[in-house]
Tab-separated table of C-alpha atoms and ligand atoms in Angstrom:
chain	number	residue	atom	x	y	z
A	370	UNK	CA	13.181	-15.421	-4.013
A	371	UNK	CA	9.920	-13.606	-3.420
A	372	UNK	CA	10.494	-11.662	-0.230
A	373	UNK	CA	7.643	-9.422	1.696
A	374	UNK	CA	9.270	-6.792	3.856
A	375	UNK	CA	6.782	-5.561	6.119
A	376	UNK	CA	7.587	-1.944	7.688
A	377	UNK	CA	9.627	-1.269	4.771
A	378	UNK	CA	8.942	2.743	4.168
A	379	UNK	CA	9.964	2.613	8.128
A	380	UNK	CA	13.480	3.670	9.292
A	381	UNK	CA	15.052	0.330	9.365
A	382	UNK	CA	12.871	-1.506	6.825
A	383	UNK	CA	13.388	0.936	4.424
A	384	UNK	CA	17.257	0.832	4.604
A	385	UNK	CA	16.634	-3.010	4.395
A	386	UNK	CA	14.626	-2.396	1.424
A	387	UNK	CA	17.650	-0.370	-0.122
A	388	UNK	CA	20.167	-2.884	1.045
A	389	UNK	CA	18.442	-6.161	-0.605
A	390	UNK	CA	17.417	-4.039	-3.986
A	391	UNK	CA	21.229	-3.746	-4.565
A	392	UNK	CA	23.104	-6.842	-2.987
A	393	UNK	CA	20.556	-9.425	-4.444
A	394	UNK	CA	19.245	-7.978	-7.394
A	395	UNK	CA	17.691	-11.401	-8.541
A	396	UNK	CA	15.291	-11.165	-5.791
A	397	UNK	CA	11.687	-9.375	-5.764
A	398	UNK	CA	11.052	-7.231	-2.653
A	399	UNK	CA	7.427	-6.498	-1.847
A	400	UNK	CA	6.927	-3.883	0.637
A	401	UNK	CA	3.537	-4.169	2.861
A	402	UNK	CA	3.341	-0.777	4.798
A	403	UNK	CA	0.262	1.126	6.521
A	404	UNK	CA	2.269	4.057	6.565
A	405	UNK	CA	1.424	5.082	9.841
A	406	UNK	CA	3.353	8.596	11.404
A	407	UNK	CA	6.736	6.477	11.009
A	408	UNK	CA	6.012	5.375	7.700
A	409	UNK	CA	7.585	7.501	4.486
A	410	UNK	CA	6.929	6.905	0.959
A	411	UNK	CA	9.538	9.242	0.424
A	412	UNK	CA	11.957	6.855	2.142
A	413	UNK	CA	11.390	4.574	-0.901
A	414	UNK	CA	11.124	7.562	-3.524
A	415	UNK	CA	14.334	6.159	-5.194
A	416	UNK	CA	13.129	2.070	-5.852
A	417	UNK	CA	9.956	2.406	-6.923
A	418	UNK	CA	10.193	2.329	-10.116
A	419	UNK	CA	12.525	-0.462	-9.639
A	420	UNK	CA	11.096	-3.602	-11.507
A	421	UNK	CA	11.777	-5.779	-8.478
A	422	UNK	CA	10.031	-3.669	-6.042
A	423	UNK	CA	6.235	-3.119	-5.200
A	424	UNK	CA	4.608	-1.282	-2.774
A	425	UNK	CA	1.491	-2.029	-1.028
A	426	UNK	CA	-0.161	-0.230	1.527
A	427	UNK	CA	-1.886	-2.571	4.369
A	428	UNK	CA	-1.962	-3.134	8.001
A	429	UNK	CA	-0.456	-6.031	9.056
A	430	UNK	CA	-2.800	-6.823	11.296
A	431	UNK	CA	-6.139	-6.576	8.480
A	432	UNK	CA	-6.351	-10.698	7.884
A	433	UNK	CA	-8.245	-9.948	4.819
A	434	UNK	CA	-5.824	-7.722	3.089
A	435	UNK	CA	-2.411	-9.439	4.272
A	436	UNK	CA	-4.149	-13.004	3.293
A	437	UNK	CA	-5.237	-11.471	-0.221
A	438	UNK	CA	-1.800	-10.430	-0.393
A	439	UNK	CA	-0.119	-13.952	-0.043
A	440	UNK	CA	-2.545	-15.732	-2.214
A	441	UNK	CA	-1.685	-13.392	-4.757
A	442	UNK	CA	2.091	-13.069	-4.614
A	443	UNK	CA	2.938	-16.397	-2.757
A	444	UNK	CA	6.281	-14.967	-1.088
A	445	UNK	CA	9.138	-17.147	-0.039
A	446	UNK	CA	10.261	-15.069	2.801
A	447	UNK	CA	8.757	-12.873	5.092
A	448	UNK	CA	11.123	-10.062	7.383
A	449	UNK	CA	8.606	-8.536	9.768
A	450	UNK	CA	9.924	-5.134	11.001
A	451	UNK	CA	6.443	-3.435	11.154
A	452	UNK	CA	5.570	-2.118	14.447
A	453	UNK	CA	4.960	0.583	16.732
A	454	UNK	CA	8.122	1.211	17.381
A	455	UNK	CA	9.006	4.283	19.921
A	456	UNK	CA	9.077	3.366	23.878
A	457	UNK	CA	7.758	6.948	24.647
A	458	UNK	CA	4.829	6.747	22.885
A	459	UNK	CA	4.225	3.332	24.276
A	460	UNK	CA	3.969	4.835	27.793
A	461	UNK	CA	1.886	7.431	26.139
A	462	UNK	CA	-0.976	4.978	24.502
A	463	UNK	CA	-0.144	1.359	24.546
A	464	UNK	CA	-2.899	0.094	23.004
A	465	UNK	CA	-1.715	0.418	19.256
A	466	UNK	CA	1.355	-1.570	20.528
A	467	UNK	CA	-0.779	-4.462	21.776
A	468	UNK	CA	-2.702	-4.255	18.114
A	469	UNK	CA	0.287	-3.574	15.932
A	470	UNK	CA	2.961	-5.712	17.670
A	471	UNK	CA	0.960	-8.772	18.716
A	472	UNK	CA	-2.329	-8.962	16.906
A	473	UNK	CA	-0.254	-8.199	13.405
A	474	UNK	CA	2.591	-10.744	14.076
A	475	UNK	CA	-0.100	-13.182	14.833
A	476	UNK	CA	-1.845	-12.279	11.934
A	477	UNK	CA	1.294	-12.507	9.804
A	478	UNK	CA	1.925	-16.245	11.614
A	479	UNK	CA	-1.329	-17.048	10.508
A	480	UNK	CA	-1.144	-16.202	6.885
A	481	UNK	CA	2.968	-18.156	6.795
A	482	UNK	CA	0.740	-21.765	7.806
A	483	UNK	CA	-2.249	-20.739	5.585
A	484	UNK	CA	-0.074	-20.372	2.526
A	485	UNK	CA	3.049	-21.915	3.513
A	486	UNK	CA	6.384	-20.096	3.095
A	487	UNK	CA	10.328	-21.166	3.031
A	488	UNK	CA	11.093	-18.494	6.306
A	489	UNK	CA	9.363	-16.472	8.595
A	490	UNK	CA	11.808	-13.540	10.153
A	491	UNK	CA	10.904	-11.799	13.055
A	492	UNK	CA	12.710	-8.633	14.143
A	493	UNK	CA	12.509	-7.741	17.480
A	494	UNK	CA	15.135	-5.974	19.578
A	495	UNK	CA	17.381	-6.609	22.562
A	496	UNK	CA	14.793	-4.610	24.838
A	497	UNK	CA	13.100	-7.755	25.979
A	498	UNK	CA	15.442	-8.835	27.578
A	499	UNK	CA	15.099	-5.645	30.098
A	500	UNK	CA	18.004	-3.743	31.148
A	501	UNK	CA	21.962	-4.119	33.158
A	502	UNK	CA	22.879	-2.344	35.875
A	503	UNK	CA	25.166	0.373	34.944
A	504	UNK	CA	27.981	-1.320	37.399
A	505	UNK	CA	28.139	-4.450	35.906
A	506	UNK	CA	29.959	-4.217	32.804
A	507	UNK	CA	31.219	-7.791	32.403
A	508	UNK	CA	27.791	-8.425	31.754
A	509	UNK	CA	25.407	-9.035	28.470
A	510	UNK	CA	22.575	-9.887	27.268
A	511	UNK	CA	22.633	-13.325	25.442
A	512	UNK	CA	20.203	-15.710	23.804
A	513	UNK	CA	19.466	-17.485	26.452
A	514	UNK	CA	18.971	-14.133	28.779
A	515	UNK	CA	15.155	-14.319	30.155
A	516	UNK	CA	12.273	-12.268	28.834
A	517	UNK	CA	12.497	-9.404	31.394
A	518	UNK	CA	10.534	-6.505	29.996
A	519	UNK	CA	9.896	-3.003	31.159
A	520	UNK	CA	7.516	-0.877	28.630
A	521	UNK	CA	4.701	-1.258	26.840
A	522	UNK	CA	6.613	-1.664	23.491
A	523	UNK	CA	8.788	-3.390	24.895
A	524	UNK	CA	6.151	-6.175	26.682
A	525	UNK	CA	4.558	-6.164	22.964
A	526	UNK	CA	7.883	-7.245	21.299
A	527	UNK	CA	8.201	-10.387	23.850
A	528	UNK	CA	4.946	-11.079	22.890
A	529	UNK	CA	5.430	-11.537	19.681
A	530	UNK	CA	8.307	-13.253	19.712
A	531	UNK	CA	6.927	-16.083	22.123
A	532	UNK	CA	4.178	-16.524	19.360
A	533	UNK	CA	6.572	-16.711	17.018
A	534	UNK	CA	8.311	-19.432	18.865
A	535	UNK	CA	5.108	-20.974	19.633
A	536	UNK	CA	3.902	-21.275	15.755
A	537	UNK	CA	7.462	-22.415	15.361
A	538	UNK	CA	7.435	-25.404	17.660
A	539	UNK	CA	3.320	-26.037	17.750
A	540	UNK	CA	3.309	-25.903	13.739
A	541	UNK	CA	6.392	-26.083	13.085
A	542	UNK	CA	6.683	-22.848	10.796
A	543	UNK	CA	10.263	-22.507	9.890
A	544	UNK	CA	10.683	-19.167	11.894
A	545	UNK	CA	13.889	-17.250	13.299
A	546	UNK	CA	13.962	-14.377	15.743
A	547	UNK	CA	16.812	-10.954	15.662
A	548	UNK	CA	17.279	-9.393	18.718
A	549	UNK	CA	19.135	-6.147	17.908
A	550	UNK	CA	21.013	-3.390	19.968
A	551	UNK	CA	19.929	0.555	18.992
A	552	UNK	CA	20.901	1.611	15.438
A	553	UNK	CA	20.979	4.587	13.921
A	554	UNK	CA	21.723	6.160	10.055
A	555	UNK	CA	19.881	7.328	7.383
A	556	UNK	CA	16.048	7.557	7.334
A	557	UNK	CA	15.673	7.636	11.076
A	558	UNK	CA	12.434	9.216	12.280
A	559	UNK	CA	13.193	12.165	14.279
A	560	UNK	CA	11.618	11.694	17.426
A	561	UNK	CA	14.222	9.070	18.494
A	562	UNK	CA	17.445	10.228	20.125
A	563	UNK	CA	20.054	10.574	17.533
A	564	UNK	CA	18.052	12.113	14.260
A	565	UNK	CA	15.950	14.047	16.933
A	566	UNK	CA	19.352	15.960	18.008
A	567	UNK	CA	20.776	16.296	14.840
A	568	UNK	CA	17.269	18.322	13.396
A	569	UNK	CA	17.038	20.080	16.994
A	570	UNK	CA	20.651	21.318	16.751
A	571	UNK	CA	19.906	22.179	12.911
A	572	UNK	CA	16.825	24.488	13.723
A	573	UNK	CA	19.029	26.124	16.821
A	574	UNK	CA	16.621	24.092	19.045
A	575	UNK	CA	17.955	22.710	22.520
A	576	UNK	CA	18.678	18.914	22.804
A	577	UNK	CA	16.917	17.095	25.684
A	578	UNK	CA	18.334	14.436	27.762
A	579	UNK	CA	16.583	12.561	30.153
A	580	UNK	CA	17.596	12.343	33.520
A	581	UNK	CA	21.612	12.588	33.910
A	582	UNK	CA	22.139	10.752	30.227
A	583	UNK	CA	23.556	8.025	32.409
A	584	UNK	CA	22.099	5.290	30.423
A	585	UNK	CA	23.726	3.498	28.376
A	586	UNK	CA	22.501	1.724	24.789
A	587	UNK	CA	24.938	-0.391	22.583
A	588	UNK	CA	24.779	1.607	19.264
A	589	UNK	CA	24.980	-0.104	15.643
A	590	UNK	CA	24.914	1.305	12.121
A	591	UNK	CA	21.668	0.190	10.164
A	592	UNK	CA	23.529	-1.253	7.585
A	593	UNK	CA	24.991	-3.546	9.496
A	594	UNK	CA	22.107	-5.121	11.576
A	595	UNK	CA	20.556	-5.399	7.053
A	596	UNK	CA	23.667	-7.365	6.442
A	597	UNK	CA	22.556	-9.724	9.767
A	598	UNK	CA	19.058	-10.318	9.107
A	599	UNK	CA	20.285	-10.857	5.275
A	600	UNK	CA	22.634	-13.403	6.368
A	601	UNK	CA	19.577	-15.139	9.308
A	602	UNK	CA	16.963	-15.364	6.772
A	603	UNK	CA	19.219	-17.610	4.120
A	604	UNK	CA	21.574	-19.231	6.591
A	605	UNK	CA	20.140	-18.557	10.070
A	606	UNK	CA	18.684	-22.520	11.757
A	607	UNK	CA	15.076	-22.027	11.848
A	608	UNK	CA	13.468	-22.128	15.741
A	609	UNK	CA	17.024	-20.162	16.626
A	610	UNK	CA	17.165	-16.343	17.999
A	611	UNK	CA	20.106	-14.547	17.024
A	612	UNK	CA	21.288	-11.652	19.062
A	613	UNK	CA	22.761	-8.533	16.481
A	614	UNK	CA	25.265	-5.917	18.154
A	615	UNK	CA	28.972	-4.369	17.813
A	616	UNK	CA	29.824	-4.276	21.042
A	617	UNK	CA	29.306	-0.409	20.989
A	618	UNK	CA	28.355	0.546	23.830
A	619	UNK	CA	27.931	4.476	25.192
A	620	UNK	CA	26.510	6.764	27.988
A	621	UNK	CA	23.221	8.865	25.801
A	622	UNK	CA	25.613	12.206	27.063
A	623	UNK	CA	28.881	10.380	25.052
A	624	UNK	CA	26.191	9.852	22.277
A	625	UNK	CA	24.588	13.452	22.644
A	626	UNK	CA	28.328	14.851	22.750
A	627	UNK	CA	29.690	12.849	19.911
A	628	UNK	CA	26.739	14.343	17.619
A	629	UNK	CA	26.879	18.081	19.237
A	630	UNK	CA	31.012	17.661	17.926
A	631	UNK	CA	30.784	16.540	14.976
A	632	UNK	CA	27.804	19.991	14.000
A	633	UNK	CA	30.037	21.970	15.725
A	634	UNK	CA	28.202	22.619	19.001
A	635	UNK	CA	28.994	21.832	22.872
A	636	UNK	CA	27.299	21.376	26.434
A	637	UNK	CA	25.305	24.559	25.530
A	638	UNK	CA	22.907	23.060	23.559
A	639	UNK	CA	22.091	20.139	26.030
A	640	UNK	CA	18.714	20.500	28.226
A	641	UNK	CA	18.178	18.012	31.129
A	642	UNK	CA	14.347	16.898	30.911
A	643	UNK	CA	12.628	14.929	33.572
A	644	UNK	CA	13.593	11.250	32.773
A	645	UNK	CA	11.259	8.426	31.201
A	646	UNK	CA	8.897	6.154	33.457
A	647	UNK	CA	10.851	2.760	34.006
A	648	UNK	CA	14.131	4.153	32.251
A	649	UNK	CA	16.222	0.638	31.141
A	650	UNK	CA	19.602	1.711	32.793
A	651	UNK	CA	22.304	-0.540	30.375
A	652	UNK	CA	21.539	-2.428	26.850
A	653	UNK	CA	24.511	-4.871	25.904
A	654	UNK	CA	24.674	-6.855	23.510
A	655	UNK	CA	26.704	-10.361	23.559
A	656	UNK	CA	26.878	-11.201	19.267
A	657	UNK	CA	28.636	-14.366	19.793
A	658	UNK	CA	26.378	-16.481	18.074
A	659	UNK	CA	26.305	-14.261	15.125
A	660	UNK	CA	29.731	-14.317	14.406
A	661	UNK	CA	30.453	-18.068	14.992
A	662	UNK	CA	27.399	-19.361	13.361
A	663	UNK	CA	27.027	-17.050	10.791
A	664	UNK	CA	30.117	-15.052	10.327
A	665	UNK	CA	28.492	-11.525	10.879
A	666	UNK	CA	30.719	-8.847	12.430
A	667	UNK	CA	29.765	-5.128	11.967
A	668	UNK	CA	31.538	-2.913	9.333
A	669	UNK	CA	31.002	0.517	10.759
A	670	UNK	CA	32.271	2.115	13.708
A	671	UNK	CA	30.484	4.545	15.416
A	672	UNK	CA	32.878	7.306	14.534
A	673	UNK	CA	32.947	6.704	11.013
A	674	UNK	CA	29.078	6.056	11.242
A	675	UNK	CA	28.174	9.221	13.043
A	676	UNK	CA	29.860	10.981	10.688
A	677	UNK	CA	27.734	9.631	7.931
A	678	UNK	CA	24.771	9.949	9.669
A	679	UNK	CA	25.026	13.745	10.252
A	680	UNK	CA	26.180	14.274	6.612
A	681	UNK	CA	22.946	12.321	5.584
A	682	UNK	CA	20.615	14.342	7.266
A	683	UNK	CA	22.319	17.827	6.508
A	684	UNK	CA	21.800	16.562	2.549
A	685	UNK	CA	18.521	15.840	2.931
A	686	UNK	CA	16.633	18.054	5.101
A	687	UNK	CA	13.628	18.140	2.765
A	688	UNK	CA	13.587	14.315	4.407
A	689	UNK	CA	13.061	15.673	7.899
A	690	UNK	CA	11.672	19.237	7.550
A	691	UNK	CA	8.612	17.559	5.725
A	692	UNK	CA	8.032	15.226	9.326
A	693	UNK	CA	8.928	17.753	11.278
A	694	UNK	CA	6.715	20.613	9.615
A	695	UNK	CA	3.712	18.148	10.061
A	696	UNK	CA	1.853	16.447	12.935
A	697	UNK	CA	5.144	16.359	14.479
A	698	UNK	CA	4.767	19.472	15.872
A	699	UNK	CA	1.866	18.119	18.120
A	700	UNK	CA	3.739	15.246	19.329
A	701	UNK	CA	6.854	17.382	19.819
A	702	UNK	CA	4.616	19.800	22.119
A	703	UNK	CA	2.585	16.905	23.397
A	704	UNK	CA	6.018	14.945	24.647
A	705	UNK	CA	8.021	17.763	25.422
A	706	UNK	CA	6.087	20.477	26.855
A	707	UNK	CA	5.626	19.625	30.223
A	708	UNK	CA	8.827	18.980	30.520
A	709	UNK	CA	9.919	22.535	29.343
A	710	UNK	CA	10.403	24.505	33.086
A	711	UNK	CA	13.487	21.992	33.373
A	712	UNK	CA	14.699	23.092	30.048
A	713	UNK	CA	17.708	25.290	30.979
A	714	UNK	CA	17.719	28.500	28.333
B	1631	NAD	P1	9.848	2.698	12.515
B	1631	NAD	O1	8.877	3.184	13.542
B	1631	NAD	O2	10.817	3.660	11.915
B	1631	NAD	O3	9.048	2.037	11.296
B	1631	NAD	C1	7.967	1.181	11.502
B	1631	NAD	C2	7.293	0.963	10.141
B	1631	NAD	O4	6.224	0.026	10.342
B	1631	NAD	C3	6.675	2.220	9.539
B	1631	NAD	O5	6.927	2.275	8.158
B	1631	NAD	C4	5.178	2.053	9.805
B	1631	NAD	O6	4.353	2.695	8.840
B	1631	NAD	C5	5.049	0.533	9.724
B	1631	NAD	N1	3.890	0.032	10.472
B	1631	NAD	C6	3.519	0.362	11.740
B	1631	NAD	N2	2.387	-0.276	12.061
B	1631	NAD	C7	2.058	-1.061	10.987
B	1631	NAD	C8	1.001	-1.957	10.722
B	1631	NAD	N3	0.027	-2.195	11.620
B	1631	NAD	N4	0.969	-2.583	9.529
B	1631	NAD	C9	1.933	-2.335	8.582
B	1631	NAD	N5	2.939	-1.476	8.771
B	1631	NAD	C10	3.007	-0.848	9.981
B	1631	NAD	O7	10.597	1.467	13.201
B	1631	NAD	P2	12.125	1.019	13.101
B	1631	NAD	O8	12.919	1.785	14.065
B	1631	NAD	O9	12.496	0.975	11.675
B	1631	NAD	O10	12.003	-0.475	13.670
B	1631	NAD	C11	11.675	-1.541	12.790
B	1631	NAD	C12	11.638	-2.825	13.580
B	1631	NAD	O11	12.908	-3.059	14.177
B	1631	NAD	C13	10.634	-2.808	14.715
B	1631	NAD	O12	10.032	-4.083	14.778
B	1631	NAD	C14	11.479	-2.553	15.960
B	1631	NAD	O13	10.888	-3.152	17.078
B	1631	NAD	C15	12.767	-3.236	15.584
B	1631	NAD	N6	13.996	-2.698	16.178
B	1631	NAD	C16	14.285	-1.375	16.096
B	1631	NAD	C17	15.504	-0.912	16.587
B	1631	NAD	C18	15.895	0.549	16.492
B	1631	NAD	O14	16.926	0.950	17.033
B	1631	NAD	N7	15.127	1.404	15.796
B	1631	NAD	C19	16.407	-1.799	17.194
B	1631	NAD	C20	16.057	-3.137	17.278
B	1631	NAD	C21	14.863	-3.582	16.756
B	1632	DAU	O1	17.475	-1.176	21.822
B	1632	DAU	C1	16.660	-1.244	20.693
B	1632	DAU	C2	15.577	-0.183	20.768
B	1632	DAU	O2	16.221	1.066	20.539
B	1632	DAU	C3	14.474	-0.421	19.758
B	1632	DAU	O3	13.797	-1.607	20.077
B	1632	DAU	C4	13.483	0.752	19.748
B	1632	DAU	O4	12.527	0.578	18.716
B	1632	DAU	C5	14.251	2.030	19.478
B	1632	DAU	O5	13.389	3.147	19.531
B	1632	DAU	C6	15.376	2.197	20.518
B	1632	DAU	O6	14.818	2.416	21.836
B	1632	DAU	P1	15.427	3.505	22.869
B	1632	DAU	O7	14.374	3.859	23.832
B	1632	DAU	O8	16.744	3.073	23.382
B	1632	DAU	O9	15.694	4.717	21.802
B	1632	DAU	P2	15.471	6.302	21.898
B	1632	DAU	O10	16.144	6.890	20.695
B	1632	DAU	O11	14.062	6.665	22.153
B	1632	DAU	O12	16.321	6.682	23.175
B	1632	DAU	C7	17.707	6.387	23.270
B	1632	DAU	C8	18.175	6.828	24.654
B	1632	DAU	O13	18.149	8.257	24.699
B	1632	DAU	C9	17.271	6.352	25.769
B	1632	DAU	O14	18.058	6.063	26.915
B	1632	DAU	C10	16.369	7.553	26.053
B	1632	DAU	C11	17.248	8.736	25.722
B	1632	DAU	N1	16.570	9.923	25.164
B	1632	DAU	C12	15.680	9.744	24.138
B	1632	DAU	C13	15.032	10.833	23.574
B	1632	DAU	C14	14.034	10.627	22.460
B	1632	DAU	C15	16.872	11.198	25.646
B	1632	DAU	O15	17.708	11.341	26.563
B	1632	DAU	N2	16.232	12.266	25.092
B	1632	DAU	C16	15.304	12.139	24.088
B	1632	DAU	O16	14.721	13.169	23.649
């Protein structure tokens, strides 16, 4: 199988870059990335000189260059996980959402019927289905759960996968959709909450939580939601969205204290910011369907997973200090700043 991962020097493409190189070695993995500020070619340092890998750099949303690419390589499979990816940037400029989320996945649809292709896989995430109320716990998001959405990124990954389902049922393009709960692990970009505590904490920086860290999000290793979208895209029905989650589900203060713990720091280190615009209150996950149809259940638990996670990143700060050293700084300031009189010193 010929398989283009788009997104691949991302945090979750790239682990699903890793994962496929060594479970299915008889497959060829071709990585289309623009490398924007999420994208790191030193995420994929370690495959490329793997004969089964190739790297190109391309937006997904340039028809030339991602048409080019298919009439040239004439992949089986394609896993879309390129996007704009980070709700607070969303609410800071939503226009590269709109370009990157829809415009690219319809580009992407375009170039599947043009050239024809076994599967299309779309990755797109439980937040379009909006959030729970935080008293409700008997309930959970399923695949049959309406579109409800509440950011920009979040209104751009509905989009996308209605035109997905739309080339799907119009064309009949063999697609499937993931819906996945939070993850977290290696290679994740440090502006989101977990790998932006664990660098914080490491540079003797405070951690900021927004609002009360009431919210809750239903956390899953990254390996685990590879070994799901490995299983969709060879077993998965086509036309069929399949939900991805352990059933892990914590307040962002369990999450922050958990982390804090396990480097050896407590409540001191915690800073309570002024929250984020349109804050979803509960994710949770039901991954029914996953299991019965497909026989996916997670591996890791969060414990054990955590734990890795914060080894990871103390072995390889060069991995983070390199973002972090960079243009980081002026999004750090940029997104932070303002918010600094509530930081408590
Ligand atoms: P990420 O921001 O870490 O990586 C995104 C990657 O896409 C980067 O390598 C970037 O360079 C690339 N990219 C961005 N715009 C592009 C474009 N126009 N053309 C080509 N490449 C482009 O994101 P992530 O956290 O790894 O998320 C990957 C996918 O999984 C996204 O579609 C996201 O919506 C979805 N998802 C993420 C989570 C999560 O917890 N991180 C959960 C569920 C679903
Ligand atoms: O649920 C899947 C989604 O999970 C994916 O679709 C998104 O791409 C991914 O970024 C993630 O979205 P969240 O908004 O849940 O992740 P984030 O790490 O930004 O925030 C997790 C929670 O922590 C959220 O409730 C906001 C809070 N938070 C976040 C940051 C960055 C803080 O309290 N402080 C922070 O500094």
């Amino acid at each position: 199988m010929k398989i283009i991962v788009t997104g691949g020097a991302g945090f979750i493409g790239g682990n699903f870059v890793h994962y496929m190189l060594d479970k299915h070695p008889e497959d060829i993995i071709i990585c289309l990335d623009k490398l924007t500020y999420a994208g790191n070619m030193e995420t994929l340092a370690d495959v490329m000189d793997n004969p089964n890998f190739k790297f190109v750099k391309a937006d997904i949303a340039d028809r030339d260059a991602v048409y080019s690419l298919f009439e040239e390589e004439k992949p089986d499979i394609i896993v879309n996980f390129a996007a704009e990816s980070h709700v607070d940037r969303s609410i800071d400029n939503p226009g590269i959402f709109l370009q990157t989320n829809v415009i690219g996945t319809g580009v992407l649809l375009d170039a599947c019927r043009k050239y024809g292709i076994k599967r299309y896989h779309q990755v797109s995430t439980d937040e379009v289905y909006g959030d729970l109320p935080l008293d409700r716990p008997d309930l959970f998001f399923t695949e049959e759960t309406p579109l409800h959405t509440s950011s920009p990124y979040s209104a751009s990954k509905a989009s996308a996968d209605l035109l997905v389902m739309a080339y799907h049922r119009t064309f009949g393009l063999p697609a499937t959709i993931s819906r996945c709960s939070n993850n977290y692990g290696p290679y994740h970009f440090p502006e989101k909450l977990i790998p932006l505590m664990i660098a914080n904490v490491l540079n003797g920086k405070p951690v900021p939580v927004y609002g009360k860290g009431e919210n809750v999000r239903d956390w899953l290793y990254v390996e685990d939601h590879c070994s799901a979208i490995d299983l969709i895209i060879r077993n998965g029905r086509v036309g069929e969205v399949y939900n991805i989650g352990g059933h892990n589900e914590r307040t962002n203060l369990e999450v922050v204290r958990t982390v804090l713990a396990e480097l050896g720091k407590g409540d001191e280190m915690i800073t309570y910011v002024t929250d984020r615009p349109g804050h979803d209150r509960r994710y949770a996950i039901d991954p029914t369907k996953m299991h019965n149809e497909l026989g996916w259940l997670p591996q890791t638990k969060f414990d054990d997973g955590i734990k890795k996670t914060v080894k990871w990143y103390l072995e390889h700060r060069d991995w983070w200090e390199h973002i972090i050293s960079g243009d980081y700084q002026n999004y750090y300031q940029n997104m932070y700043g303002d918010r600094e009189h509530k930081f408590e010193k």
